[in-house]
Coordinates of C-alpha atoms in Angstrom, one line a residue:
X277 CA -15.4 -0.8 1.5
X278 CA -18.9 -2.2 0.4
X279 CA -17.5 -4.8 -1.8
X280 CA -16.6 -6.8 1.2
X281 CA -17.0 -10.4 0.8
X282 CA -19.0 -12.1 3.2
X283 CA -15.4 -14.8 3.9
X284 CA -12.1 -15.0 2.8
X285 CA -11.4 -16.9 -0.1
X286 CA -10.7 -20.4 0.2
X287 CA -7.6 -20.5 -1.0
X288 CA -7.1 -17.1 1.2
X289 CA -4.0 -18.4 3.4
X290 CA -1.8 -19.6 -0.5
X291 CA -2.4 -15.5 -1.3
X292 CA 1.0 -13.6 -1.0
X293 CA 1.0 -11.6 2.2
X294 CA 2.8 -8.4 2.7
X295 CA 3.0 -5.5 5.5
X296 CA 3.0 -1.6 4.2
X297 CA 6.1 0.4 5.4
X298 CA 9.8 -0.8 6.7
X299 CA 9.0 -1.1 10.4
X300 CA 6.0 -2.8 12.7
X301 CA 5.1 0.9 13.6
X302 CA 4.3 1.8 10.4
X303 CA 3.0 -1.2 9.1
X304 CA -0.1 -0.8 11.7
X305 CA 0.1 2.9 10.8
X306 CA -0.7 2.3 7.5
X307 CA -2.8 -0.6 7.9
X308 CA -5.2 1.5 10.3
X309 CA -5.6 3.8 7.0
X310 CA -6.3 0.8 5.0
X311 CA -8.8 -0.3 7.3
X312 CA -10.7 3.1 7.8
X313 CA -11.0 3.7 3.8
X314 CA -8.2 6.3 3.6
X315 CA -5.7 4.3 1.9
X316 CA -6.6 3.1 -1.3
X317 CA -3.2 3.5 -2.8
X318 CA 0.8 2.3 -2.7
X319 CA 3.8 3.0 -4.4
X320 CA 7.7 1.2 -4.6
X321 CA 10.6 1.6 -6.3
X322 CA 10.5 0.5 -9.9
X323 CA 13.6 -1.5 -9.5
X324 CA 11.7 -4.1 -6.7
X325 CA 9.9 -5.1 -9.6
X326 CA 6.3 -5.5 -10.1
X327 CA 4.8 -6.6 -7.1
X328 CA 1.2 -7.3 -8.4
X329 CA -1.6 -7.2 -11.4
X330 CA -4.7 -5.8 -12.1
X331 CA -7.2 -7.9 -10.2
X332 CA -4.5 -9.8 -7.8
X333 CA -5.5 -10.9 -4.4
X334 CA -3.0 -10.4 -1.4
X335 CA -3.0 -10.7 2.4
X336 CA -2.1 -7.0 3.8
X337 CA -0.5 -7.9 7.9
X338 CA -0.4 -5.9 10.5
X339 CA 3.4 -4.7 12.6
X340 CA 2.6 -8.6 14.0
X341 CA 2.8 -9.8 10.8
X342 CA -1.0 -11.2 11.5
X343 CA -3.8 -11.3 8.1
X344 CA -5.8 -8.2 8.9
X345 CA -7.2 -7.7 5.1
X346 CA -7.2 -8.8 1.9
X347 CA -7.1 -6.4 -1.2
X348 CA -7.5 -6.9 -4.5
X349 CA -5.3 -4.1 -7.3
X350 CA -7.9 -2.7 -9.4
X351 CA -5.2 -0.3 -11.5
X352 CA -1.6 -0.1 -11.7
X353 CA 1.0 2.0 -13.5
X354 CA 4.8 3.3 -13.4
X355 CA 5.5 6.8 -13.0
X356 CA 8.3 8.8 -12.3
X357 CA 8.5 10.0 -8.3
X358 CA 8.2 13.9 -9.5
X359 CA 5.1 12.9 -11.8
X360 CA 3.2 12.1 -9.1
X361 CA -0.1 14.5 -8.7
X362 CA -1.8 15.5 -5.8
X363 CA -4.7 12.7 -7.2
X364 CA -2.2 9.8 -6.5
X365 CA -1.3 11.5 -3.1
X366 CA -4.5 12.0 -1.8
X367 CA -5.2 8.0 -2.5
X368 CA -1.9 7.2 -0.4
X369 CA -4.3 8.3 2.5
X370 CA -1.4 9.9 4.5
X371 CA -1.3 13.2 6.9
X372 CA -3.3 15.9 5.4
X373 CA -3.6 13.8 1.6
X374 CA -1.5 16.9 0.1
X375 CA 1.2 16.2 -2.1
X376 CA 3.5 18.3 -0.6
X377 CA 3.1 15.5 2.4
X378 CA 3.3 12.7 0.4
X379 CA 6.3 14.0 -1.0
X380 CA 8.1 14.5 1.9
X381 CA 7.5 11.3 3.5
X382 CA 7.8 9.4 0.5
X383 CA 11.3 11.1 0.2
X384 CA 12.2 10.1 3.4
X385 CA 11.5 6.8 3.1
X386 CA 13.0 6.0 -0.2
X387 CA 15.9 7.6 0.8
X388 CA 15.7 4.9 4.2
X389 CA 15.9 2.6 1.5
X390 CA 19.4 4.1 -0.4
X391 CA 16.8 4.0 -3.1
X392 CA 15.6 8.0 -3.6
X393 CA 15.6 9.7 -6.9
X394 CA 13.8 12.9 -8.1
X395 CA 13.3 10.6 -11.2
X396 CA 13.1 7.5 -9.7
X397 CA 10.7 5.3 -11.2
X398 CA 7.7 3.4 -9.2
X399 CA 4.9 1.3 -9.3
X400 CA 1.5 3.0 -8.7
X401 CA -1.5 0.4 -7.4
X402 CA -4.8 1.4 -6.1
X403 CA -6.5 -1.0 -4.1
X404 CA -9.5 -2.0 -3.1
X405 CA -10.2 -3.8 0.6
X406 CA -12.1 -7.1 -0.2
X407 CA -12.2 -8.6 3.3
X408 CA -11.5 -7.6 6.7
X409 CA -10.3 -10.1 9.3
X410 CA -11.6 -10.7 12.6
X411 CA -8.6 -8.7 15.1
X412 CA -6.5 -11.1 17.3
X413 CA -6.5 -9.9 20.5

């Protein structure tokens, strides 16, 4: 994270916001990853559509649904779930980093979702944090 910017963007608060996961839980899970460099990576279903664009600005939120960071997508591509490598997993920042974890969690929750396939199709983003916000107490 040394490409912080010194303040958010002016136009910070007309950014789309979003929170990681399907619950508060593990939205500030995930977040904490984000925040400590472990996370640099996302996926979702193909069929939500694409989300973002190469150089795109949004507002990650904590389980409060309060602006904790904003990141910008520096690459993005569709893959299928089982061509996912162990390079993609690591950058999802999750458990041990090893795709076996990644796809085991990753199963779960798609399947949460009604959405789970083998061959699924989903967007790939890597991220970079470009500003960290002050934590609310």
């Amino acid at each position: 994270m040394s490409d912080l910017l010194p303040k958010p963007p002016e136009d910070w608060e007309s950014l789309e916001r979003f929170s990681f996961g399907d619950s508060p839980a593990l939205a500030d899970e995930l977040l904490d990853l984000v925040l400590r460099g472990l996370k640099t990576g996302t996926c979702w279903a193909a069929s939500d559509g694409q989300q973002t664009r190469i150089g795109k600005l949004s507002v990650v939120c904590d389980g409060r649904d309060q602006p904790r960071a904003i990141t910008q997508t520096r690459s993005l591509e569709k893959r299928r779930y089982c061509d996912v490598g162990e390079d993609f997993a690591a950058k999802e920042g999750e458990g041990d980093r090893s795709l076996a974890y990644w796809r085991r969690e990753h199963e779960r929750y798609f399947r949460r979702l009604n959405q789970f396939s083998e061959t699924m199709e989903l967007w790939c983003e890597e991220f970079a944090v470009v500003f960290v916000f002050p934590e609310i107490q």
